[in-house]
Amino acid sequence: MAPAATAIVLPLASDQRQFSVFYKGTRIGAHTILYSSATDETLVSTRINLLVKAAFFTVFRFSHSSTETWRAGQLISLNSETLEHGEILRVDGTATPQGFRVVSKGGPFIAPAATLTSNSLWTPAVLEQTTLVDAQYGGIIGVSARKFADEQIMIGGRQIAVTRYTLITPYLAGSIWYDEKNLWVRGEFERDGSHIQYQLDL
């Protein structure tokens, strides 16, 4: 894994993101990213809760909660819990002299020290990686991305300048948008054959 050429600038607490997630025009949940700083460390917390119902039946339920600790632009620790299809999956990671050690259901492994995780969509540096630590299921996943276009889009009733990228991982494929401050502002993905939209809540 090559280190990201784009500097990883950790966002401020005021930059926290919450996206409403839509499927077939219906809001099915939210994806929230929270930031907090203490001393020389920054905590990046990701919360995802999705629920799809048909009549009185639950068709799909997914929840994910993780906390990453960052110091000087490097991932120091990862702790996550995912609930899908009634099964709870845990992933834990810690920076070591040998690299970033990850423990999950699939067993332990060592990732490069400069690793990013599948939750790192909050930074466009993730687009320059070829592999990521899978924060939801453990292990390593591939990622492919490229710049698509500079665009103008409407966010919260005002037009802003953004850059659109295409993004492909084993779980989703689609487009992701970042503004001029390198903050994630929109997403449109295909996952499991379904089209999902991420709209930023303001």
Short mmCIF file of C-alpha atoms in Angstrom, two decimals:
data_model
loop_
_atom_site.label_atom_id
_atom_site.label_comp_id
_atom_site.label_asym_id
_atom_site.label_seq_id
_atom_site.Cartn_x
_atom_site.Cartn_y
_atom_site.Cartn_z
CA MET A 1 0.00 0.00 0.00
CA ALA A 2 1.48 3.33 -1.04
CA PRO A 3 1.16 6.20 1.45
CA ALA A 4 -1.40 8.78 0.42
CA ALA A 5 0.06 11.69 -1.51
CA THR A 6 -2.77 13.92 -0.33
CA ALA A 7 -2.02 15.12 3.19
CA ILE A 8 -4.45 13.73 5.75
CA VAL A 9 -5.78 16.86 7.43
CA LEU A 10 -7.99 15.81 10.31
CA PRO A 11 -11.27 17.76 10.35
CA LEU A 12 -12.39 19.92 13.25
CA ALA A 13 -15.39 19.14 15.43
CA SER A 14 -17.30 21.80 13.48
CA ASP A 15 -16.74 19.75 10.31
CA GLN A 16 -18.67 16.71 11.51
CA ARG A 17 -20.85 15.12 8.83
CA GLN A 18 -24.27 13.54 8.91
CA PHE A 19 -25.78 12.05 5.76
CA SER A 20 -29.31 10.87 5.25
CA VAL A 21 -29.26 7.62 3.25
CA PHE A 22 -31.97 7.10 0.62
CA TYR A 23 -33.10 3.97 -1.22
CA LYS A 24 -35.71 4.30 -3.98
CA GLY A 25 -36.43 7.83 -2.75
CA THR A 26 -37.11 6.71 0.83
CA ARG A 27 -34.87 7.62 3.74
CA ILE A 28 -33.60 4.37 5.27
CA GLY A 29 -31.17 5.72 7.85
CA ALA A 30 -28.10 7.83 8.47
CA HIS A 31 -24.32 7.78 8.23
CA THR A 32 -22.69 10.08 10.79
CA ILE A 33 -19.04 11.04 11.27
CA LEU A 34 -18.04 12.80 14.50
CA TYR A 35 -14.68 14.34 15.41
CA SER A 36 -13.23 15.21 18.80
CA SER A 37 -9.73 16.17 19.90
CA ALA A 38 -7.84 15.65 23.13
CA THR A 39 -4.16 16.60 23.60
CA ASP A 40 -2.39 15.56 20.37
CA GLU A 41 -4.96 12.97 19.28
CA THR A 42 -8.15 13.14 17.22
CA LEU A 43 -10.99 10.66 17.52
CA VAL A 44 -13.02 9.96 14.39
CA SER A 45 -16.27 8.13 15.14
CA THR A 46 -18.47 6.57 12.46
CA ARG A 47 -22.08 5.58 13.08
CA ILE A 48 -24.21 3.88 10.41
CA ASN A 49 -27.80 2.75 10.95
CA LEU A 50 -29.87 1.47 8.01
CA LEU A 51 -33.29 -0.18 7.99
CA VAL A 52 -35.39 -1.25 5.00
CA LYS A 53 -38.97 -2.43 5.55
CA ALA A 54 -41.68 -3.77 3.26
CA ALA A 55 -45.16 -3.68 4.77
CA PHE A 56 -44.61 -4.97 8.31
CA PHE A 57 -41.48 -6.95 7.51
CA THR A 58 -37.84 -5.96 7.94
CA VAL A 59 -36.07 -6.59 4.64
CA PHE A 60 -32.64 -5.33 5.63
CA ARG A 61 -31.06 -4.06 8.83
CA PHE A 62 -27.47 -2.88 9.20
CA SER A 63 -25.67 -1.00 11.95
CA HIS A 64 -22.02 -0.11 12.39
CA SER A 65 -20.18 1.81 15.07
CA SER A 66 -16.45 2.52 15.11
CA THR A 67 -13.89 4.83 16.66
CA GLU A 68 -10.50 5.59 15.12
CA THR A 69 -7.70 7.36 17.00
CA TRP A 70 -5.39 9.50 14.86
CA ARG A 71 -2.11 11.17 15.81
CA ALA A 72 0.00 13.35 13.48
CA GLY A 73 -1.92 12.11 10.45
CA GLN A 74 -1.46 8.42 11.27
CA LEU A 75 -3.98 5.83 12.43
CA ILE A 76 -3.17 4.69 15.98
CA SER A 77 -6.14 2.50 16.86
CA LEU A 78 -9.45 1.16 15.54
CA ASN A 79 -12.37 -0.36 17.44
CA SER A 80 -15.56 -1.27 15.61
CA GLU A 81 -18.71 -3.33 15.94
CA THR A 82 -21.03 -4.26 13.07
CA LEU A 83 -24.45 -5.92 13.21
CA GLU A 84 -25.69 -7.52 10.00
CA HIS A 85 -28.11 -10.44 9.51
CA GLY A 86 -28.20 -10.87 13.29
CA GLU A 87 -24.45 -11.45 13.55
CA ILE A 88 -22.12 -9.17 15.52
CA LEU A 89 -18.66 -8.63 14.03
CA ARG A 90 -15.82 -6.88 15.86
CA VAL A 91 -12.63 -5.41 14.43
CA ASP A 92 -9.81 -4.04 16.58
CA GLY A 93 -6.55 -2.50 15.40
CA THR A 94 -3.45 -1.03 17.04
CA ALA A 95 -0.32 0.63 15.69
CA THR A 96 2.79 -1.46 16.45
CA PRO A 97 6.47 -1.22 15.44
CA GLN A 98 5.77 -3.88 12.77
CA GLY A 99 2.77 -2.05 11.29
CA PHE A 100 -0.95 -1.69 12.03
CA ARG A 101 -2.10 -4.94 13.69
CA VAL A 102 -5.74 -5.86 13.08
CA VAL A 103 -7.71 -8.59 14.87
CA SER A 104 -11.09 -9.77 13.60
CA LYS A 105 -13.13 -12.96 13.11
CA GLY A 106 -10.78 -13.94 10.29
CA GLY A 107 -7.75 -13.77 12.59
CA PRO A 108 -4.92 -11.27 13.11
CA PHE A 109 -2.87 -9.64 10.37
CA ILE A 110 -0.43 -6.76 9.95
CA ALA A 111 -1.27 -3.87 7.60
CA PRO A 112 1.19 -1.11 6.64
CA ALA A 113 1.64 1.63 9.24
CA ALA A 114 0.30 4.27 6.83
CA THR A 115 -2.99 2.42 6.36
CA LEU A 116 -6.44 3.91 6.01
CA THR A 117 -9.72 2.12 6.69
CA SER A 118 -12.93 1.59 4.73
CA ASN A 119 -14.45 4.28 6.98
CA SER A 120 -11.95 6.89 5.74
CA LEU A 121 -14.30 8.41 3.17
CA TRP A 122 -14.05 11.62 5.20
CA THR A 123 -10.68 12.29 3.50
CA PRO A 124 -9.98 12.28 -0.26
CA ALA A 125 -6.63 10.67 0.61
CA VAL A 126 -8.58 7.39 0.66
CA LEU A 127 -8.97 7.69 -3.11
CA GLU A 128 -5.21 7.35 -3.61
CA GLN A 129 -5.02 3.96 -1.89
CA THR A 130 -5.16 0.57 -3.58
CA THR A 131 -6.07 -1.35 -0.40
CA LEU A 132 -7.80 -0.48 2.88
CA VAL A 133 -8.35 -2.12 6.24
CA ASP A 134 -11.96 -3.33 6.26
CA ALA A 135 -13.39 -1.64 9.36
CA GLN A 136 -16.64 -3.57 9.18
CA TYR A 137 -15.63 -7.17 8.50
CA GLY A 138 -11.86 -7.26 9.04
CA GLY A 139 -9.16 -8.11 6.56
CA ILE A 140 -7.96 -6.08 3.58
CA ILE A 141 -10.11 -4.89 0.68
CA GLY A 142 -9.14 -3.33 -2.64
CA VAL A 143 -10.20 0.14 -3.71
CA SER A 144 -10.07 1.84 -7.10
CA ALA A 145 -10.83 5.52 -7.67
CA ARG A 146 -10.25 8.28 -10.19
CA LYS A 147 -11.22 11.90 -10.66
CA PHE A 148 -14.34 12.27 -12.79
CA ALA A 149 -15.04 16.03 -13.01
CA ASP A 150 -15.12 19.40 -11.29
CA GLU A 151 -18.76 20.35 -10.81
CA GLN A 152 -21.21 22.72 -9.16
CA ILE A 153 -23.92 21.12 -6.99
CA MET A 154 -26.64 22.36 -4.65
CA ILE A 155 -26.10 21.71 -0.93
CA GLY A 156 -28.50 23.21 1.58
CA GLY A 157 -29.99 25.56 -0.97
CA ARG A 158 -26.71 27.02 -2.18
CA GLN A 159 -24.41 26.13 -5.03
CA ILE A 160 -20.90 24.98 -4.15
CA ALA A 161 -17.82 23.90 -6.12
CA VAL A 162 -16.98 20.22 -5.75
CA THR A 163 -14.84 17.50 -7.27
CA ARG A 164 -16.51 14.23 -8.24
CA TYR A 165 -14.64 10.92 -8.14
CA THR A 166 -15.62 7.41 -9.12
CA LEU A 167 -15.09 4.80 -6.39
CA ILE A 168 -15.13 1.00 -6.45
CA THR A 169 -14.71 -1.39 -3.51
CA PRO A 170 -15.90 -5.00 -3.05
CA TYR A 171 -19.04 -3.65 -1.32
CA LEU A 172 -20.02 -0.62 -3.35
CA ALA A 173 -19.38 1.28 -6.57
CA GLY A 174 -20.41 4.76 -7.59
CA SER A 175 -19.49 8.41 -7.16
CA ILE A 176 -18.34 10.51 -4.22
CA TRP A 177 -18.05 14.30 -4.02
CA TYR A 178 -15.68 16.52 -1.96
CA ASP A 179 -15.83 20.29 -1.60
CA GLU A 180 -12.97 22.78 -1.83
CA LYS A 181 -12.08 22.11 1.82
CA ASN A 182 -11.72 18.38 1.02
CA LEU A 183 -14.86 17.58 3.02
CA TRP A 184 -17.16 14.78 1.88
CA VAL A 185 -20.50 16.28 0.77
CA ARG A 186 -22.36 13.68 -1.35
CA GLY A 187 -22.40 10.04 -2.42
CA GLU A 188 -24.25 7.82 -4.89
CA PHE A 189 -23.47 4.12 -4.74
CA GLU A 190 -24.61 0.74 -6.00
CA ARG A 191 -24.58 -1.84 -3.22
CA ASP A 192 -25.91 -5.38 -3.58
CA GLY A 193 -27.68 -4.31 -6.78
CA SER A 194 -29.41 -1.36 -5.09
CA HIS A 195 -28.89 2.35 -5.80
CA ILE A 196 -28.20 4.29 -2.60
CA GLN A 197 -27.89 8.07 -2.24
CA TYR A 198 -26.10 10.01 0.49
CA GLN A 199 -27.41 13.55 1.08
CA LEU A 200 -25.62 15.82 3.53
CA ASP A 201 -27.78 17.06 6.43
CA LEU A 202 -27.25 20.73 7.31
#
